[in-house]
XYZ file of C-alpha atoms in Angstrom:
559
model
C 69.593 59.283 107.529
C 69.677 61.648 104.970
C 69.811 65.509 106.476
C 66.206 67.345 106.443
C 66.915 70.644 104.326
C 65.886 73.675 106.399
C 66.174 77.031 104.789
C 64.895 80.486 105.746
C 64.907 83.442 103.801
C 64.945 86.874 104.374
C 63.617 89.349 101.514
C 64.633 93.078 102.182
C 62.990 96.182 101.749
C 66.457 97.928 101.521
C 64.266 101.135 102.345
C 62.699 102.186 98.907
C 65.715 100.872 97.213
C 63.963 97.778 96.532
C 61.083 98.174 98.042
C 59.943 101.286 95.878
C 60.244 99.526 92.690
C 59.403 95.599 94.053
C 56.753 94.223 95.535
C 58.262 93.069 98.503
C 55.249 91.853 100.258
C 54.961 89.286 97.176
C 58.560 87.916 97.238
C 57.841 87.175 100.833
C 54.704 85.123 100.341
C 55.888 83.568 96.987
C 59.103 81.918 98.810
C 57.045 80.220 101.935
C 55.845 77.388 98.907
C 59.250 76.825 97.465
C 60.708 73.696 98.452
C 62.462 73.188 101.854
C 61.880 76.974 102.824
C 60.566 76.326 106.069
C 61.043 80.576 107.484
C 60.184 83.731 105.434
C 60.861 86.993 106.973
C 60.590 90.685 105.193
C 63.292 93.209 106.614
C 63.469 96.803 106.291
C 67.384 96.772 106.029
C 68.388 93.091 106.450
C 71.616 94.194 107.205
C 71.189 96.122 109.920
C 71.401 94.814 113.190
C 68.443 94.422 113.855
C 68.022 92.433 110.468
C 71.202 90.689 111.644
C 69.793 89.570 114.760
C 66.429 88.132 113.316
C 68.600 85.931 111.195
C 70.916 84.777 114.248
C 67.656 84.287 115.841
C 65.797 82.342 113.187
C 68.706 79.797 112.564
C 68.432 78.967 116.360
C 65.015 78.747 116.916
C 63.402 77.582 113.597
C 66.552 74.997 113.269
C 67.496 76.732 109.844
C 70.330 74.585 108.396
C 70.557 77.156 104.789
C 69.498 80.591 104.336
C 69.247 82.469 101.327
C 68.701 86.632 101.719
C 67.122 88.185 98.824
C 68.619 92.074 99.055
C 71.716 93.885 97.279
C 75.014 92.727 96.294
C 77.151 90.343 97.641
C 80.066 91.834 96.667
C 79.634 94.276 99.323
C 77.309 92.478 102.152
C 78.019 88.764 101.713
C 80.787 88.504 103.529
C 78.445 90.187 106.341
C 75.721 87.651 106.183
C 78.141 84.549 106.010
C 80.037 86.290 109.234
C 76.348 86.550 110.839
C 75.559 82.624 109.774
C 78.754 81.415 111.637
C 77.968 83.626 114.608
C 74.884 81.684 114.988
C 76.537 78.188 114.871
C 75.711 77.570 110.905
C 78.122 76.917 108.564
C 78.893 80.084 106.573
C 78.801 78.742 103.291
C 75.667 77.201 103.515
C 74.337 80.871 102.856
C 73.354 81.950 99.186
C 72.644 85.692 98.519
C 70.739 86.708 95.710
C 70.644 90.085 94.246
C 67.633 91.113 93.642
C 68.155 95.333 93.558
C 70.942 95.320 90.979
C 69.196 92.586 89.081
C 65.716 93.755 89.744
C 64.816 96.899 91.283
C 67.604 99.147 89.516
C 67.235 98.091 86.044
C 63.861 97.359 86.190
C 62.171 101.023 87.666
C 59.709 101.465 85.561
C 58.221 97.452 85.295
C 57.057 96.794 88.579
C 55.367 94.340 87.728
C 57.974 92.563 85.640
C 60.697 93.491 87.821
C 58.859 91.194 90.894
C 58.386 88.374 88.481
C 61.725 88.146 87.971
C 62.696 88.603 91.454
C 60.897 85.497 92.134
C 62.717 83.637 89.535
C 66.254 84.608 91.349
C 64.798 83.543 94.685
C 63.128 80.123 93.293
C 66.771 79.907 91.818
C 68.396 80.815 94.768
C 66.653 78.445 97.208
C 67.170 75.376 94.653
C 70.802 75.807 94.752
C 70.902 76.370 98.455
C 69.522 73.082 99.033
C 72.949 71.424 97.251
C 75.174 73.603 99.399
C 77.786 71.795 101.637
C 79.714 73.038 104.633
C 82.981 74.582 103.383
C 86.018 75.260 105.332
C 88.184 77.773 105.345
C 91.984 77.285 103.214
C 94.978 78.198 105.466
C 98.094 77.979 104.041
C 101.547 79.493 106.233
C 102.888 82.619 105.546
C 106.456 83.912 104.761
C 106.971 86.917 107.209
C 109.268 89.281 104.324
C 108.072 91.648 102.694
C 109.043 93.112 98.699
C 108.343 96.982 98.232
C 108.643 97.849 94.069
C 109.952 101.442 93.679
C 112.217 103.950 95.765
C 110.324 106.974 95.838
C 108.662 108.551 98.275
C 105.613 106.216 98.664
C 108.139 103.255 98.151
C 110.190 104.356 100.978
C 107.268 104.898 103.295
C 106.017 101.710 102.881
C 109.225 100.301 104.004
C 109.732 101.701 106.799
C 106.261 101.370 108.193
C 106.824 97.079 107.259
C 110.338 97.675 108.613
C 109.251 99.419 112.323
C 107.191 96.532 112.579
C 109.618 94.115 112.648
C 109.006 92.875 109.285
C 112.556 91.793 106.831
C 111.811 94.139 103.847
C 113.176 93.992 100.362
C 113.389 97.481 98.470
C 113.902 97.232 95.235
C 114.465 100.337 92.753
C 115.124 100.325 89.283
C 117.539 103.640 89.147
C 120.967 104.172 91.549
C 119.148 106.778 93.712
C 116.010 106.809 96.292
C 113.851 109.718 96.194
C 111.785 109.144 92.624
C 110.235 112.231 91.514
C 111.027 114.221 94.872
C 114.461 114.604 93.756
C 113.445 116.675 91.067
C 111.398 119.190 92.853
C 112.486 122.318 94.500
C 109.705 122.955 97.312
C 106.788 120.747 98.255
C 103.490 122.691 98.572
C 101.604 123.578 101.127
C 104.460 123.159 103.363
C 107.391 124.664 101.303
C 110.034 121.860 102.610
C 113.129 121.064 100.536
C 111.627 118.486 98.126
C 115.552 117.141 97.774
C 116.229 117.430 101.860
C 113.074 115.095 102.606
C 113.964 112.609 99.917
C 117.073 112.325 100.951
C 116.540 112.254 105.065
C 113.879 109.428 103.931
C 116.445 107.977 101.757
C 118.763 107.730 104.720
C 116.738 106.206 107.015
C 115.752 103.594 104.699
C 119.552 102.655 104.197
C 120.345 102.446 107.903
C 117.272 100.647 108.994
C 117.853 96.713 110.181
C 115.082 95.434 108.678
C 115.208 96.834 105.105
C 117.617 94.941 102.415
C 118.510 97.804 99.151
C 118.651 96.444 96.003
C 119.126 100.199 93.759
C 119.724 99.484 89.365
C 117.570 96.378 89.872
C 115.143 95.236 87.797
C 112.635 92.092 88.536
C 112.747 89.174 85.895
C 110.465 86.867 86.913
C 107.943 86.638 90.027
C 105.861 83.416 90.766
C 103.947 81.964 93.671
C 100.804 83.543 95.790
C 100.434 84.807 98.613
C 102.831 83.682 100.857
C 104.834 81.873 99.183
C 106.264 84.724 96.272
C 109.450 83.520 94.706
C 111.147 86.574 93.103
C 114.330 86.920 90.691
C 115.837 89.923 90.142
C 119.305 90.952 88.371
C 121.523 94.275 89.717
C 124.000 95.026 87.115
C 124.078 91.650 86.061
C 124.009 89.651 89.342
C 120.926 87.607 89.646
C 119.636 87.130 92.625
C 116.561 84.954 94.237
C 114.329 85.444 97.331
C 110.898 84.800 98.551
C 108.082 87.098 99.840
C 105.086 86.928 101.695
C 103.635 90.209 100.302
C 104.316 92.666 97.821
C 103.944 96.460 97.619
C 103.878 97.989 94.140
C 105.252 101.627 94.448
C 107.234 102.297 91.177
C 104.963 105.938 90.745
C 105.017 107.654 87.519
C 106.531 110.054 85.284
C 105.836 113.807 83.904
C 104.390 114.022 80.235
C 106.953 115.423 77.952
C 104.825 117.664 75.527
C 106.620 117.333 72.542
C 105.279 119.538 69.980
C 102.582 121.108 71.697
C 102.686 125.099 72.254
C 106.345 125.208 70.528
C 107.861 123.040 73.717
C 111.205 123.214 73.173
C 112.539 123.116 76.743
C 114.006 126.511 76.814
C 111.541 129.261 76.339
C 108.166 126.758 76.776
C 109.399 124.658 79.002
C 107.222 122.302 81.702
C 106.491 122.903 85.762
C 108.991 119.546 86.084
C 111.775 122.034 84.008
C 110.364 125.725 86.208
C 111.412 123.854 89.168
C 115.203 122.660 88.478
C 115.585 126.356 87.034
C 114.503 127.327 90.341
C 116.879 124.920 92.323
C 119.832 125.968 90.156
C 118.817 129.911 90.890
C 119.110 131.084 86.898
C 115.465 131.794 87.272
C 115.177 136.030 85.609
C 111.848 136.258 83.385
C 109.577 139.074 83.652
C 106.688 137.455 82.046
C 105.103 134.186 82.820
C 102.578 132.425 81.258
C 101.578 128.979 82.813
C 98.965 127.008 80.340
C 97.178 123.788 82.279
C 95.888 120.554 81.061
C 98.710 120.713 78.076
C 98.623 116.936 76.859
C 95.647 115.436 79.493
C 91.991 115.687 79.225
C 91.596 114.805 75.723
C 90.766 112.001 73.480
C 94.608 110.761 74.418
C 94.269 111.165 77.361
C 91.180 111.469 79.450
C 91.891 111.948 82.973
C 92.807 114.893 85.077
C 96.223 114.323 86.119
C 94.686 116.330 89.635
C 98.057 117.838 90.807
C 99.023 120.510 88.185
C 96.612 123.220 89.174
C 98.159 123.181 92.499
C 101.769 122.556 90.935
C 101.066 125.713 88.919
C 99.853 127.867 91.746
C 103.085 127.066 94.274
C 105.405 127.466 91.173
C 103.880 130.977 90.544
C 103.732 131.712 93.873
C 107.283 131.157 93.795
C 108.040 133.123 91.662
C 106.060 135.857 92.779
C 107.664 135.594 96.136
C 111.906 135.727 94.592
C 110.602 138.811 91.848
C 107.636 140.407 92.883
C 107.842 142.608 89.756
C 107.140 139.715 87.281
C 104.293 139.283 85.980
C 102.446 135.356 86.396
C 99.260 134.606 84.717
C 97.472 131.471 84.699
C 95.802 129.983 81.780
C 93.512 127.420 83.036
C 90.087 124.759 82.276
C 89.339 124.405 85.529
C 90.798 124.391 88.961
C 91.643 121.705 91.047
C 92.780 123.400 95.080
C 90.502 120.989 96.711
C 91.209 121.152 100.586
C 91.264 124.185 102.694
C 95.183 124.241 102.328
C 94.961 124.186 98.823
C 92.441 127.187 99.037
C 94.220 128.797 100.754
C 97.210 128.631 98.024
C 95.315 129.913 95.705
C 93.925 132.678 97.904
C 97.809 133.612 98.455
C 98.604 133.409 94.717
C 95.768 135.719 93.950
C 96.593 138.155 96.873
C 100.239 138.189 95.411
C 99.353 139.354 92.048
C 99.057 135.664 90.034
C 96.153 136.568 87.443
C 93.750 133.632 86.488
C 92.143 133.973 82.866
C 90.115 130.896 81.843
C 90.105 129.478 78.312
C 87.740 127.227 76.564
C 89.463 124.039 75.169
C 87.685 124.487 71.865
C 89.712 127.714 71.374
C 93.301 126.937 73.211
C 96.092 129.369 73.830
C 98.229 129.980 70.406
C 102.171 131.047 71.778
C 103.695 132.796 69.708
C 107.125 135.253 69.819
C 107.113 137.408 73.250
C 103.643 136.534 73.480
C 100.180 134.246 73.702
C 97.014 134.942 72.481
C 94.083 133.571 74.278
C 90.180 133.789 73.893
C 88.888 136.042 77.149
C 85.598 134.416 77.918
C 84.007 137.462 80.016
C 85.511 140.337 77.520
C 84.103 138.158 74.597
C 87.360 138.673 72.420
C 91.291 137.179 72.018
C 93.758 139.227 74.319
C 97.790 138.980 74.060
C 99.908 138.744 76.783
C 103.502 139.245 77.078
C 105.888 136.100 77.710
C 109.609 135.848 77.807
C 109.024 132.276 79.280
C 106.059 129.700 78.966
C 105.489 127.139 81.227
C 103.319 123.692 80.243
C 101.227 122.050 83.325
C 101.895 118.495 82.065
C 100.161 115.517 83.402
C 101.770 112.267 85.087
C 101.568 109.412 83.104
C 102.102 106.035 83.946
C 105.359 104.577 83.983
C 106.737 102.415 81.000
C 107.168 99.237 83.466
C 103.790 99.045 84.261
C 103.017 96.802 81.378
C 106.086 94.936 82.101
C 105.238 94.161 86.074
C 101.493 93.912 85.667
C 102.422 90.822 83.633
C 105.133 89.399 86.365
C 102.638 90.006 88.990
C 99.569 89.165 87.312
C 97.714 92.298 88.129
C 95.621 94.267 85.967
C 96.568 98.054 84.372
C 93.308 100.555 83.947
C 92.819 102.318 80.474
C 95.079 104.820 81.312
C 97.874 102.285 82.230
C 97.969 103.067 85.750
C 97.772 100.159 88.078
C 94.167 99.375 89.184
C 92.806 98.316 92.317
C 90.660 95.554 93.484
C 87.318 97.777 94.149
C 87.632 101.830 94.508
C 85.611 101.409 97.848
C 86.136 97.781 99.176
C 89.687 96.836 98.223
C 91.645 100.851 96.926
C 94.827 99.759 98.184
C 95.048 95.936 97.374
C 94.930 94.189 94.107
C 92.645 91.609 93.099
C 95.353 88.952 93.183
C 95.994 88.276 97.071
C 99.128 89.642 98.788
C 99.668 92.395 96.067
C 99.024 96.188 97.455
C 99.797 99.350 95.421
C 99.997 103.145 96.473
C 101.230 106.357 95.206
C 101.696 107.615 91.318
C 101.568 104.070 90.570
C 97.635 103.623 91.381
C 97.070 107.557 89.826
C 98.853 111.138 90.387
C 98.868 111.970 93.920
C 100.501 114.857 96.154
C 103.194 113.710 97.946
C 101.027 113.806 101.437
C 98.852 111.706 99.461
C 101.403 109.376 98.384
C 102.251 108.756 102.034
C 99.108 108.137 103.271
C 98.389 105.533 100.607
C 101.771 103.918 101.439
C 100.898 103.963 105.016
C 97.739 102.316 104.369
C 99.381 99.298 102.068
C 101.662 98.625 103.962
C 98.803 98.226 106.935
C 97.337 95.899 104.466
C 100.151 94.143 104.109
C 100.799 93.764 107.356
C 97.457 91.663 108.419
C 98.477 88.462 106.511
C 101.969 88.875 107.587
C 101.431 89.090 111.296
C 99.037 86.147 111.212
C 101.419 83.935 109.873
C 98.916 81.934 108.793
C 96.766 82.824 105.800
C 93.142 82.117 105.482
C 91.547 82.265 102.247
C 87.744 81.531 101.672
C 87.137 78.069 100.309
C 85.347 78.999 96.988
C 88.053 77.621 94.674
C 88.788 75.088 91.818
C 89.190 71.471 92.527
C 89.616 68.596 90.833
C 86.320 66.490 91.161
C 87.872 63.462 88.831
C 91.232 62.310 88.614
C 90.950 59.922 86.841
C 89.091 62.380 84.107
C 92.092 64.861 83.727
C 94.241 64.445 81.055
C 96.848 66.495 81.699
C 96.307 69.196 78.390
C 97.418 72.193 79.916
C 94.729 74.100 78.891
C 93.265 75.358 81.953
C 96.795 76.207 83.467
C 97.269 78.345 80.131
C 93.708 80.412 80.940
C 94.046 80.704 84.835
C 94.775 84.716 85.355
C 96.078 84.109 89.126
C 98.098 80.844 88.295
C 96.822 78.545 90.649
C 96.915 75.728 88.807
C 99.927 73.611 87.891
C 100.416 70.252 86.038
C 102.429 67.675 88.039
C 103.389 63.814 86.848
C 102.607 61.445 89.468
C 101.296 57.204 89.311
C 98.752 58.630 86.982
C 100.505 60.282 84.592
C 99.982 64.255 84.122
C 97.438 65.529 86.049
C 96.324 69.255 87.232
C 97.046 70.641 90.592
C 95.404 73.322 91.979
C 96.723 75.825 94.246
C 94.192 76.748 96.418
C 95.292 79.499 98.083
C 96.142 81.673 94.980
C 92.851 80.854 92.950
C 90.086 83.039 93.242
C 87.488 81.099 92.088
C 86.432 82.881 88.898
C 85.283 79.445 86.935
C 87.244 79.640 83.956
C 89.412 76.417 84.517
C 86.049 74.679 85.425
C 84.140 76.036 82.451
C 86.948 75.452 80.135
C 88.016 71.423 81.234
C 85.836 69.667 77.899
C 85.969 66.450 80.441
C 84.462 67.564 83.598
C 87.390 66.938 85.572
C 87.245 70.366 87.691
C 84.716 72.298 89.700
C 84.595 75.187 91.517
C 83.099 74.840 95.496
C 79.188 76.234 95.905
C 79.421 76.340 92.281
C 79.217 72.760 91.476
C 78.192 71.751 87.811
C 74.699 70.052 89.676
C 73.638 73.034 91.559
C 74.080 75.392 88.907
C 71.855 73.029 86.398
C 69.197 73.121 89.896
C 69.170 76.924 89.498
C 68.555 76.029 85.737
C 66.393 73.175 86.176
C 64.101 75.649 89.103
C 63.646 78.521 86.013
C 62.868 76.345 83.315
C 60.522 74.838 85.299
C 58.070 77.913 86.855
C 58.725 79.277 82.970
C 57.150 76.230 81.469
């Protein structure tokens, strides 16, 4: 006997979100005559709990056997609302959200009325293709309990030993012959004013003695393939190769200090950068009598858009520095706009002020012009150029992404942002993991970050990392590619050659060449599915018949 479709759905207000530019009222009366909708209800917030509980409640007592909720996105509340179908005994992935304040209210503010019509084409859409959904299981696949950490700075090293204390085997691989990254180039480490060097290096030295922590140092990564899981890694130290497998992996391989060539007469000796300032001040030939620090030398511009974040406050501990070993020389400040967020940071600045430091802001249409024992700069609030003396000039360079990134974003599939730092799977949902499963980042590699930033991040990844890992078992939602028709495939290649997460595989069995897909590594974007000209793949809840329903349910009410 063929199963009686049963679906509820549940339109939201999402306060005046949707309700202030939708009528609401409507959607909820329009979807009690579509086919097989059997329950309406209108929530305020349908994902609070009290909008949670009236579903939980209508699947029980109205025998609901689909529901579709008409609200916000999923990418943020469907994993919510599948969590709240299998509380209530339903399958979770007979659920189908459909979005109708991104799609609807948001774009459409000022066409009300147009804005509900096509809110009730997404629902008529949305209820056709719930009425093809079938139950879904979740994907487990075993997991391999070591860990791989990329970089052997400071965030690197955290990460390691937070996977290490937990019992994890940890690989630590770094590219140079030290551990410490940038740290080892820094004199003091603000707000604290600890011995950049001293902490690298007590880090350093915990990492080597721990158990649980294998060192590769002057080792780069050739090739990495697998998912999550199941990584298989090759790497070569000074010509050695050498294979492994992971579980996880932790990118940490940070960043590295602009070198501003050509700008402001840079010539490492009398303009020199904050990176430079600070091994003059660890080597104690530090003796000028006038400063002048210049920020944002090489970022915020049409290179380079972003605010590297951490010079301001690099610039006020360096002059506070020096104010502190030669209170007689004079530090000024040549700045866009300061960055001391936190009350620590404030509270530099405060100090740098108190000491004598002099701030003078300059507009980036007119920039600072250096020039012999001096630089001339545009006073906004006298309204005319003033010159200041300068037996040493100091750049506030930006970090910039490191030249590897390209390199490993390829190995590891993962994907760069415009400014080649590493970018994450959602700044909200998913900052600390990439969009390819089992892949975490922190530290300069993400974006510049203070060091107690850089820990916290590497804290947090390796947190991440550590759910899959102490499963042992990975579960992975079932919305993948599969191969509908065998006997269809033939073999081409040319769906392995688009995946981006390479989860699919070609494999020679009785049949000849045929595609394999990994499930647990695909992430169900479509492509292989859209791509096969024979029809021999689909993707789960996104079947090739109930995406032609959803077609089939517009055309029709638009006829």
């Amino acid at each position: 006997m063929a199963e009686q479709i049963r679906i509820g759905v549940f339109v939201c207000n999402c306060g005046s979100n949707i309700a202030g530019y939708l009528d609401v009222k409507a959607l909820a009366e329009y979807a009690k005559i579509l086919p097989h909708v059997v329950f309406v209800r209108e929530n305020l917030y349908t994902c609070s709990e009290n909008g949670i509980n009236e579903i939980k409640a209508a699947i029980k007592e109205q025998g609901l056997n689909r529901v579709v909720v008409a609200s916000c996105t999923p990418r943020t509340h469907e994993p919510l609302f599948r969590g709240t179908c299998a509380e209530a005994g339903l399958n979770p992935y007979l659920f189908e959200m459909v979005n109708i304040r991104d799609q609807c209210s948001w774009v459409h503010m000022q066409e009300k009325e147009k804005g509900t019509t096509k809110a009730k084409d997404l629902i008529r859409m949305g209820v056709a293709k719930a009425a093809l959904l079938k139950p879904q299981e979740p994907i487990q696949s075993e997991m391999d309990p070591r860990a791989l950490v990329i970089g052997g700075g400071i965030a690197g090293m955290t990460a390691a030993m937070a996977l290490g204390n937990r019992g994890y085997e940890v690989t630590l691989i770094e590219k140079s012959g030290e551990l410490g990254g940038l740290l080892l180039k820094l004199d003091k480490l603000a707000p604290s004013g600890a011995d950049a060097v001293a902490v690298a290096r007590k880090q350093a030295d915990l990492v080597r003695r721990h158990p649980n922590i294998h060192l590769l140092l002057s080792t780069h990564i050739d090739e990495v393939n697998g998912y999550i899981g199941h990584f298989q890694v090759s790497a070569s130290t000074n010509g050695s190769k050498t294979q492994f497998g992971t579980g996880v992996i932790v990118v940490a391989t940070g960043a590295r200090v602009f070198r501003p060539a050509g700008l402001y007469g840079y010539d490492g000796e009398k303009v020199i950068t904050q990176l430079e300032l600070e091994e003059v001040f660890k080597s104690g030939a530090f003796a000028a009598k006038n400063v002048v620090m210049i920020q944002c030398v090489g970022a915020r511009n049409d290179e380079r858009k972003y605010c590297s974040r951490i010079c301001c406050m690099v610039a006020i501990k360096n002059a506070i520095e020096i104010k502190e070993k030669s209170p007689e020389t004079g530090v000024k400040v040549l700045y866009r706009d300061i960055q001391a967020y936190g009350t620590e940071n404030e509270a530099l600045l405060q100090r740098a002020k108190e000491l004598g430091v002099i701030f003078i802001k300059y507009d980036p249409a007119r920039p600072p012009r250096v020039e012999a024992g001096k630089v001339i700069v545009h006073h906004d609030l006298l309204g005319r150029e003033i010159e200041l003396p300068q037996d040493l000039v100091v750049l506030s360079t930006p970090l910039v992404a490191g030249e590897d990134n390209e390199a490993i974003s390829k190995l590891l599939r993962v994907s760069l942002d415009a400014n080649k730092f590493f970018l994450e799977g959602h700044v909200k949902l998913k900052p600390l993991d990439f969009a390819t499963d089992g892949i975490y980042l922190c530290g300069n590699a993400h974006y510049p970050a203070t060091v107690r930033e850089a820990v916290s991040q590497a804290l947090g990844a390796a947190s991440r990392a550590s759910i899959p890992l102490s499963k042992g078992v990975m579960s992975v939602e079932p919305i993948v590619s599969t191969l509908v028709d065998e006997d269809a495939c033939r073999g081409c290649g040319l769906c392995v050659a688009l995946c981006p997460y390479g989860a699919l595989e070609i494999v020679r069995g009785e049949k000849g060449r045929k595609v394999r897909v990994i499930p647990v590594a695909c992430k169900g974007c479509g492509i292989c599915a859209a791509t096969c000209y024979h029809h021999a793949l689909s993707v789960n809840s996104y079947s090739d018949a109930q995406i032609g329903e959803q077609i089939r349910a517009f055309l029709e009410e638009s006829a």
